[in-house]
Amino acid sequence: MSEAKRPEIKGFRRFLQLAAVFVLGMVAGSIVYNVIYQTSYNMLWIQNKDLQIQLHQAEEDLRTLKKYNNRSTVIKEIKVRVEERDPPLDSLAVKEVTKQLHDELEVLRGRNIFDIDSDAKMARTLLNRKIYVVRDKEYSIQIKTMLVSEGVLQVWVDMRPYIRL
């Protein structure tokens, strides 16, 4: 009588090890691919947001320039500048707060530059220490300087993360 042949366990074990390594490689590769994809998508999204803000501001400036092109003593353009901080703030948060502040200062557009004194005091009082929420984080601003030159109102602000006490 001949003995029943048993399947070769060593060969099967080796096949399972190779298959497990292959599956682990696929999982690791998909994780690396997903991280690279998410990073590039996030950069693209931030760049798109920045371009949307720039487009919005350029459209507003163009509308105002068309409306007031013959009057040299009115505010035609508003530029908001956030002072640099160390460590730097999230660039998207800075852009979003800048856009919101720009929209709030829009009431000064078209005003006579010689009457800006009372309007600037009112804007400074209303907007000083104001809290803005961007992506579930709070930031407070403080208006440092407001300057009108050649129809351009420039506003420098200090932006800090807001800490609730």
mmCIF file with all atom_site columns, C-alpha atoms in Angstrom:
data_model
loop_
_atom_site.group_PDB
_atom_site.id
_atom_site.type_symbol
_atom_site.label_atom_id
_atom_site.label_alt_id
_atom_site.label_comp_id
_atom_site.label_asym_id
_atom_site.label_entity_id
_atom_site.label_seq_id
_atom_site.pdbx_PDB_ins_code
_atom_site.Cartn_x
_atom_site.Cartn_y
_atom_site.Cartn_z
_atom_site.occupancy
_atom_site.B_iso_or_equiv
_atom_site.pdbx_formal_charge
_atom_site.auth_seq_id
_atom_site.auth_comp_id
_atom_site.auth_asym_id
_atom_site.auth_atom_id
_atom_site.pdbx_PDB_model_num
ATOM 1   C CA . MET A 1 1   ? 0.000   0.000   0.000   1.00 0.00 ? 1   MET A CA 1
ATOM 2   C CA . SER A 1 2   ? 1.175   3.402   -0.744  1.00 0.00 ? 2   SER A CA 1
ATOM 3   C CA . GLU A 1 3   ? 0.985   6.259   1.612   1.00 0.00 ? 3   GLU A CA 1
ATOM 4   C CA . ALA A 1 4   ? -1.490  9.034   0.846   1.00 0.00 ? 4   ALA A CA 1
ATOM 5   C CA . LYS A 1 5   ? 0.345   12.057  -0.456  1.00 0.00 ? 5   LYS A CA 1
ATOM 6   C CA . ARG A 1 6   ? 0.067   15.092  1.760   1.00 0.00 ? 6   ARG A CA 1
ATOM 7   C CA . PRO A 1 7   ? 0.177   18.504  0.209   1.00 0.00 ? 7   PRO A CA 1
ATOM 8   C CA . GLU A 1 8   ? 3.457   20.272  0.541   1.00 0.00 ? 8   GLU A CA 1
ATOM 9   C CA . ILE A 1 9   ? 2.949   22.591  3.548   1.00 0.00 ? 9   ILE A CA 1
ATOM 10  C CA . LYS A 1 10  ? 6.231   24.436  3.065   1.00 0.00 ? 10  LYS A CA 1
ATOM 11  C CA . GLY A 1 11  ? 5.325   25.590  -0.437  1.00 0.00 ? 11  GLY A CA 1
ATOM 12  C CA . PHE A 1 12  ? 1.884   26.707  0.685   1.00 0.00 ? 12  PHE A CA 1
ATOM 13  C CA . ARG A 1 13  ? 3.342   28.616  3.659   1.00 0.00 ? 13  ARG A CA 1
ATOM 14  C CA . ARG A 1 14  ? 5.817   30.382  1.368   1.00 0.00 ? 14  ARG A CA 1
ATOM 15  C CA . PHE A 1 15  ? 2.975   31.373  -0.982  1.00 0.00 ? 15  PHE A CA 1
ATOM 16  C CA . LEU A 1 16  ? 0.951   32.810  1.923   1.00 0.00 ? 16  LEU A CA 1
ATOM 17  C CA . GLN A 1 17  ? 3.961   34.837  3.114   1.00 0.00 ? 17  GLN A CA 1
ATOM 18  C CA . LEU A 1 18  ? 4.498   36.305  -0.352  1.00 0.00 ? 18  LEU A CA 1
ATOM 19  C CA . ALA A 1 19  ? 0.793   37.099  -0.680  1.00 0.00 ? 19  ALA A CA 1
ATOM 20  C CA . ALA A 1 20  ? 0.791   38.819  2.746   1.00 0.00 ? 20  ALA A CA 1
ATOM 21  C CA . VAL A 1 21  ? 3.832   40.932  1.795   1.00 0.00 ? 21  VAL A CA 1
ATOM 22  C CA . PHE A 1 22  ? 2.164   41.842  -1.494  1.00 0.00 ? 22  PHE A CA 1
ATOM 23  C CA . VAL A 1 23  ? -1.079  42.899  0.258   1.00 0.00 ? 23  VAL A CA 1
ATOM 24  C CA . LEU A 1 24  ? 0.867   44.913  2.862   1.00 0.00 ? 24  LEU A CA 1
ATOM 25  C CA . GLY A 1 25  ? 2.761   46.616  0.048   1.00 0.00 ? 25  GLY A CA 1
ATOM 26  C CA . MET A 1 26  ? -0.530  47.503  -1.635  1.00 0.00 ? 26  MET A CA 1
ATOM 27  C CA . VAL A 1 27  ? -1.875  48.982  1.611   1.00 0.00 ? 27  VAL A CA 1
ATOM 28  C CA . ALA A 1 28  ? 1.319   50.962  2.267   1.00 0.00 ? 28  ALA A CA 1
ATOM 29  C CA . GLY A 1 29  ? 1.368   52.196  -1.337  1.00 0.00 ? 29  GLY A CA 1
ATOM 30  C CA . SER A 1 30  ? -2.250  53.310  -1.162  1.00 0.00 ? 30  SER A CA 1
ATOM 31  C CA . ILE A 1 31  ? -1.542  55.204  2.080   1.00 0.00 ? 31  ILE A CA 1
ATOM 32  C CA . VAL A 1 32  ? 1.430   57.011  0.514   1.00 0.00 ? 32  VAL A CA 1
ATOM 33  C CA . TYR A 1 33  ? -0.591  57.809  -2.622  1.00 0.00 ? 33  TYR A CA 1
ATOM 34  C CA . ASN A 1 34  ? -3.492  59.133  -0.520  1.00 0.00 ? 34  ASN A CA 1
ATOM 35  C CA . VAL A 1 35  ? -1.180  61.386  1.532   1.00 0.00 ? 35  VAL A CA 1
ATOM 36  C CA . ILE A 1 36  ? 0.399   62.820  -1.630  1.00 0.00 ? 36  ILE A CA 1
ATOM 37  C CA . TYR A 1 37  ? -3.025  63.303  -3.235  1.00 0.00 ? 37  TYR A CA 1
ATOM 38  C CA . GLN A 1 38  ? -4.483  65.042  -0.156  1.00 0.00 ? 38  GLN A CA 1
ATOM 39  C CA . THR A 1 39  ? -1.467  67.341  0.158   1.00 0.00 ? 39  THR A CA 1
ATOM 40  C CA . SER A 1 40  ? -1.621  68.414  -3.464  1.00 0.00 ? 40  SER A CA 1
ATOM 41  C CA . TYR A 1 41  ? -5.404  68.845  -3.283  1.00 0.00 ? 41  TYR A CA 1
ATOM 42  C CA . ASN A 1 42  ? -5.065  71.005  -0.154  1.00 0.00 ? 42  ASN A CA 1
ATOM 43  C CA . MET A 1 43  ? -2.455  73.211  -1.853  1.00 0.00 ? 43  MET A CA 1
ATOM 44  C CA . LEU A 1 44  ? -4.705  73.551  -4.903  1.00 0.00 ? 44  LEU A CA 1
ATOM 45  C CA . TRP A 1 45  ? -7.688  74.423  -2.701  1.00 0.00 ? 45  TRP A CA 1
ATOM 46  C CA . ILE A 1 46  ? -5.707  77.130  -0.851  1.00 0.00 ? 46  ILE A CA 1
ATOM 47  C CA . GLN A 1 47  ? -4.464  78.572  -4.139  1.00 0.00 ? 47  GLN A CA 1
ATOM 48  C CA . ASN A 1 48  ? -8.023  78.564  -5.516  1.00 0.00 ? 48  ASN A CA 1
ATOM 49  C CA . LYS A 1 49  ? -9.281  80.374  -2.400  1.00 0.00 ? 49  LYS A CA 1
ATOM 50  C CA . ASP A 1 50  ? -6.516  82.974  -2.757  1.00 0.00 ? 50  ASP A CA 1
ATOM 51  C CA . LEU A 1 51  ? -7.375  83.552  -6.411  1.00 0.00 ? 51  LEU A CA 1
ATOM 52  C CA . GLN A 1 52  ? -11.093 83.898  -5.576  1.00 0.00 ? 52  GLN A CA 1
ATOM 53  C CA . ILE A 1 53  ? -10.274 86.582  -2.998  1.00 0.00 ? 53  ILE A CA 1
ATOM 54  C CA . GLN A 1 54  ? -8.023  88.415  -5.455  1.00 0.00 ? 54  GLN A CA 1
ATOM 55  C CA . LEU A 1 55  ? -10.703 88.239  -8.157  1.00 0.00 ? 55  LEU A CA 1
ATOM 56  C CA . HIS A 1 56  ? -13.358 89.577  -5.797  1.00 0.00 ? 56  HIS A CA 1
ATOM 57  C CA . GLN A 1 57  ? -11.147 92.502  -4.762  1.00 0.00 ? 57  GLN A CA 1
ATOM 58  C CA . ALA A 1 58  ? -10.159 93.258  -8.368  1.00 0.00 ? 58  ALA A CA 1
ATOM 59  C CA . GLU A 1 59  ? -13.822 93.290  -9.446  1.00 0.00 ? 59  GLU A CA 1
ATOM 60  C CA . GLU A 1 60  ? -14.690 95.690  -6.621  1.00 0.00 ? 60  GLU A CA 1
ATOM 61  C CA . ASP A 1 61  ? -11.751 97.934  -7.492  1.00 0.00 ? 61  ASP A CA 1
ATOM 62  C CA . LEU A 1 62  ? -12.726 97.954  -11.176 1.00 0.00 ? 62  LEU A CA 1
ATOM 63  C CA . ARG A 1 63  ? -16.341 98.838  -10.369 1.00 0.00 ? 63  ARG A CA 1
ATOM 64  C CA . THR A 1 64  ? -15.216 101.691 -8.137  1.00 0.00 ? 64  THR A CA 1
ATOM 65  C CA . LEU A 1 65  ? -12.644 102.969 -10.614 1.00 0.00 ? 65  LEU A CA 1
ATOM 66  C CA . LYS A 1 66  ? -15.293 103.093 -13.339 1.00 0.00 ? 66  LYS A CA 1
ATOM 67  C CA . LYS A 1 67  ? -17.693 104.880 -11.033 1.00 0.00 ? 67  LYS A CA 1
ATOM 68  C CA . TYR A 1 68  ? -15.254 107.462 -9.635  1.00 0.00 ? 68  TYR A CA 1
ATOM 69  C CA . ASN A 1 69  ? -12.647 107.776 -12.394 1.00 0.00 ? 69  ASN A CA 1
ATOM 70  C CA . ASN A 1 70  ? -13.165 111.553 -12.774 1.00 0.00 ? 70  ASN A CA 1
ATOM 71  C CA . ARG A 1 71  ? -13.048 112.311 -9.047  1.00 0.00 ? 71  ARG A CA 1
ATOM 72  C CA . SER A 1 72  ? -9.588  112.372 -7.533  1.00 0.00 ? 72  SER A CA 1
ATOM 73  C CA . THR A 1 73  ? -10.621 113.039 -3.932  1.00 0.00 ? 73  THR A CA 1
ATOM 74  C CA . VAL A 1 74  ? -12.526 109.849 -3.182  1.00 0.00 ? 74  VAL A CA 1
ATOM 75  C CA . ILE A 1 75  ? -11.410 106.476 -1.879  1.00 0.00 ? 75  ILE A CA 1
ATOM 76  C CA . LYS A 1 76  ? -11.301 104.223 -4.920  1.00 0.00 ? 76  LYS A CA 1
ATOM 77  C CA . GLU A 1 77  ? -9.429  101.258 -3.564  1.00 0.00 ? 77  GLU A CA 1
ATOM 78  C CA . ILE A 1 78  ? -9.046  99.552  -0.173  1.00 0.00 ? 78  ILE A CA 1
ATOM 79  C CA . LYS A 1 79  ? -6.015  97.455  0.717   1.00 0.00 ? 79  LYS A CA 1
ATOM 80  C CA . VAL A 1 80  ? -5.824  95.509  3.956   1.00 0.00 ? 80  VAL A CA 1
ATOM 81  C CA . ARG A 1 81  ? -2.407  94.362  5.100   1.00 0.00 ? 81  ARG A CA 1
ATOM 82  C CA . VAL A 1 82  ? -1.818  91.944  7.970   1.00 0.00 ? 82  VAL A CA 1
ATOM 83  C CA . GLU A 1 83  ? 1.451   92.435  9.827   1.00 0.00 ? 83  GLU A CA 1
ATOM 84  C CA . GLU A 1 84  ? 3.784   89.445  9.823   1.00 0.00 ? 84  GLU A CA 1
ATOM 85  C CA . ARG A 1 85  ? 3.970   87.397  13.012  1.00 0.00 ? 85  ARG A CA 1
ATOM 86  C CA . ASP A 1 86  ? 6.431   84.944  14.431  1.00 0.00 ? 86  ASP A CA 1
ATOM 87  C CA . PRO A 1 87  ? 5.417   82.111  14.249  1.00 0.00 ? 87  PRO A CA 1
ATOM 88  C CA . PRO A 1 88  ? 3.452   82.842  11.067  1.00 0.00 ? 88  PRO A CA 1
ATOM 89  C CA . LEU A 1 89  ? -0.314  82.396  11.089  1.00 0.00 ? 89  LEU A CA 1
ATOM 90  C CA . ASP A 1 90  ? -2.187  80.037  8.803   1.00 0.00 ? 90  ASP A CA 1
ATOM 91  C CA . SER A 1 91  ? -2.090  81.711  5.371   1.00 0.00 ? 91  SER A CA 1
ATOM 92  C CA . LEU A 1 92  ? -5.675  80.716  4.574   1.00 0.00 ? 92  LEU A CA 1
ATOM 93  C CA . ALA A 1 93  ? -6.894  82.235  7.847   1.00 0.00 ? 93  ALA A CA 1
ATOM 94  C CA . VAL A 1 94  ? -5.027  85.466  7.100   1.00 0.00 ? 94  VAL A CA 1
ATOM 95  C CA . LYS A 1 95  ? -6.588  85.640  3.627   1.00 0.00 ? 95  LYS A CA 1
ATOM 96  C CA . GLU A 1 96  ? -10.067 84.911  4.914   1.00 0.00 ? 96  GLU A CA 1
ATOM 97  C CA . VAL A 1 97  ? -9.865  87.502  7.705   1.00 0.00 ? 97  VAL A CA 1
ATOM 98  C CA . THR A 1 98  ? -8.446  90.008  5.211   1.00 0.00 ? 98  THR A CA 1
ATOM 99  C CA . LYS A 1 99  ? -11.410 89.372  2.903   1.00 0.00 ? 99  LYS A CA 1
ATOM 100 C CA . GLN A 1 100 ? -13.943 89.769  5.726   1.00 0.00 ? 100 GLN A CA 1
ATOM 101 C CA . LEU A 1 101 ? -12.284 92.957  6.946   1.00 0.00 ? 101 LEU A CA 1
ATOM 102 C CA . HIS A 1 102 ? -12.125 94.278  3.367   1.00 0.00 ? 102 HIS A CA 1
ATOM 103 C CA . ASP A 1 103 ? -15.874 93.657  3.013   1.00 0.00 ? 103 ASP A CA 1
ATOM 104 C CA . GLU A 1 104 ? -16.572 95.522  6.259   1.00 0.00 ? 104 GLU A CA 1
ATOM 105 C CA . LEU A 1 105 ? -14.458 98.494  5.182   1.00 0.00 ? 105 LEU A CA 1
ATOM 106 C CA . GLU A 1 106 ? -16.286 98.613  1.862   1.00 0.00 ? 106 GLU A CA 1
ATOM 107 C CA . VAL A 1 107 ? -18.608 101.334 3.253   1.00 0.00 ? 107 VAL A CA 1
ATOM 108 C CA . LEU A 1 108 ? -15.653 103.741 3.107   1.00 0.00 ? 108 LEU A CA 1
ATOM 109 C CA . ARG A 1 109 ? -15.278 103.294 -0.656  1.00 0.00 ? 109 ARG A CA 1
ATOM 110 C CA . GLY A 1 110 ? -16.465 106.349 -2.538  1.00 0.00 ? 110 GLY A CA 1
ATOM 111 C CA . ARG A 1 111 ? -16.129 108.630 0.485   1.00 0.00 ? 111 ARG A CA 1
ATOM 112 C CA . ASN A 1 112 ? -14.285 111.898 0.235   1.00 0.00 ? 112 ASN A CA 1
ATOM 113 C CA . ILE A 1 113 ? -10.692 111.519 1.453   1.00 0.00 ? 113 ILE A CA 1
ATOM 114 C CA . PHE A 1 114 ? -10.951 114.813 3.328   1.00 0.00 ? 114 PHE A CA 1
ATOM 115 C CA . ASP A 1 115 ? -13.844 113.474 5.406   1.00 0.00 ? 115 ASP A CA 1
ATOM 116 C CA . ILE A 1 116 ? -12.123 110.187 6.252   1.00 0.00 ? 116 ILE A CA 1
ATOM 117 C CA . ASP A 1 117 ? -11.161 111.329 9.744   1.00 0.00 ? 117 ASP A CA 1
ATOM 118 C CA . SER A 1 118 ? -14.561 110.729 11.336  1.00 0.00 ? 118 SER A CA 1
ATOM 119 C CA . ASP A 1 119 ? -15.170 107.575 9.275   1.00 0.00 ? 119 ASP A CA 1
ATOM 120 C CA . ALA A 1 120 ? -11.787 106.138 10.213  1.00 0.00 ? 120 ALA A CA 1
ATOM 121 C CA . LYS A 1 121 ? -12.402 106.735 13.909  1.00 0.00 ? 121 LYS A CA 1
ATOM 122 C CA . MET A 1 122 ? -15.765 105.010 13.630  1.00 0.00 ? 122 MET A CA 1
ATOM 123 C CA . ALA A 1 123 ? -14.268 102.065 11.713  1.00 0.00 ? 123 ALA A CA 1
ATOM 124 C CA . ARG A 1 124 ? -11.420 101.754 14.196  1.00 0.00 ? 124 ARG A CA 1
ATOM 125 C CA . THR A 1 125 ? -13.853 101.767 17.120  1.00 0.00 ? 125 THR A CA 1
ATOM 126 C CA . LEU A 1 126 ? -16.161 99.182  15.531  1.00 0.00 ? 126 LEU A CA 1
ATOM 127 C CA . LEU A 1 127 ? -13.475 96.842  14.232  1.00 0.00 ? 127 LEU A CA 1
ATOM 128 C CA . ASN A 1 128 ? -10.858 97.076  16.969  1.00 0.00 ? 128 ASN A CA 1
ATOM 129 C CA . ARG A 1 129 ? -10.472 93.791  18.863  1.00 0.00 ? 129 ARG A CA 1
ATOM 130 C CA . LYS A 1 130 ? -13.130 92.225  16.666  1.00 0.00 ? 130 LYS A CA 1
ATOM 131 C CA . ILE A 1 131 ? -13.145 88.434  16.580  1.00 0.00 ? 131 ILE A CA 1
ATOM 132 C CA . TYR A 1 132 ? -13.284 86.538  13.286  1.00 0.00 ? 132 TYR A CA 1
ATOM 133 C CA . VAL A 1 133 ? -13.911 82.799  13.003  1.00 0.00 ? 133 VAL A CA 1
ATOM 134 C CA . VAL A 1 134 ? -12.103 80.904  10.249  1.00 0.00 ? 134 VAL A CA 1
ATOM 135 C CA . ARG A 1 135 ? -12.257 77.118  10.053  1.00 0.00 ? 135 ARG A CA 1
ATOM 136 C CA . ASP A 1 136 ? -13.383 76.800  13.681  1.00 0.00 ? 136 ASP A CA 1
ATOM 137 C CA . LYS A 1 137 ? -10.500 78.940  14.965  1.00 0.00 ? 137 LYS A CA 1
ATOM 138 C CA . GLU A 1 138 ? -10.944 82.421  16.368  1.00 0.00 ? 138 GLU A CA 1
ATOM 139 C CA . TYR A 1 139 ? -8.712  85.381  15.543  1.00 0.00 ? 139 TYR A CA 1
ATOM 140 C CA . SER A 1 140 ? -8.816  88.930  16.900  1.00 0.00 ? 140 SER A CA 1
ATOM 141 C CA . ILE A 1 141 ? -7.603  91.948  14.998  1.00 0.00 ? 141 ILE A CA 1
ATOM 142 C CA . GLN A 1 142 ? -6.334  95.341  16.024  1.00 0.00 ? 142 GLN A CA 1
ATOM 143 C CA . ILE A 1 143 ? -6.146  98.168  13.524  1.00 0.00 ? 143 ILE A CA 1
ATOM 144 C CA . LYS A 1 144 ? -2.666  99.684  13.705  1.00 0.00 ? 144 LYS A CA 1
ATOM 145 C CA . THR A 1 145 ? -2.637  102.278 10.915  1.00 0.00 ? 145 THR A CA 1
ATOM 146 C CA . MET A 1 146 ? -5.022  103.693 8.320   1.00 0.00 ? 146 MET A CA 1
ATOM 147 C CA . LEU A 1 147 ? -3.545  105.771 5.500   1.00 0.00 ? 147 LEU A CA 1
ATOM 148 C CA . VAL A 1 148 ? -5.192  107.388 2.469   1.00 0.00 ? 148 VAL A CA 1
ATOM 149 C CA . SER A 1 149 ? -2.985  108.247 -0.464  1.00 0.00 ? 149 SER A CA 1
ATOM 150 C CA . GLU A 1 150 ? -3.980  108.874 -4.093  1.00 0.00 ? 150 GLU A CA 1
ATOM 151 C CA . GLY A 1 151 ? -7.435  107.386 -3.574  1.00 0.00 ? 151 GLY A CA 1
ATOM 152 C CA . VAL A 1 152 ? -6.158  104.217 -1.909  1.00 0.00 ? 152 VAL A CA 1
ATOM 153 C CA . LEU A 1 153 ? -7.086  103.463 1.688   1.00 0.00 ? 153 LEU A CA 1
ATOM 154 C CA . GLN A 1 154 ? -4.450  101.217 3.218   1.00 0.00 ? 154 GLN A CA 1
ATOM 155 C CA . VAL A 1 155 ? -5.155  99.543  6.535   1.00 0.00 ? 155 VAL A CA 1
ATOM 156 C CA . TRP A 1 156 ? -2.516  97.711  8.563   1.00 0.00 ? 156 TRP A CA 1
ATOM 157 C CA . VAL A 1 157 ? -3.839  95.279  11.163  1.00 0.00 ? 157 VAL A CA 1
ATOM 158 C CA . ASP A 1 158 ? -2.334  93.022  13.785  1.00 0.00 ? 158 ASP A CA 1
ATOM 159 C CA . MET A 1 159 ? -3.971  89.596  13.767  1.00 0.00 ? 159 MET A CA 1
ATOM 160 C CA . ARG A 1 160 ? -3.636  87.160  16.668  1.00 0.00 ? 160 ARG A CA 1
ATOM 161 C CA . PRO A 1 161 ? -5.235  83.880  17.628  1.00 0.00 ? 161 PRO A CA 1
ATOM 162 C CA . TYR A 1 162 ? -7.994  84.682  20.115  1.00 0.00 ? 162 TYR A CA 1
ATOM 163 C CA . ILE A 1 163 ? -7.705  82.909  23.453  1.00 0.00 ? 163 ILE A CA 1
ATOM 164 C CA . ARG A 1 164 ? -10.825 82.732  25.569  1.00 0.00 ? 164 ARG A CA 1
ATOM 165 C CA . LEU A 1 165 ? -10.285 83.193  29.262  1.00 0.00 ? 165 LEU A CA 1
#
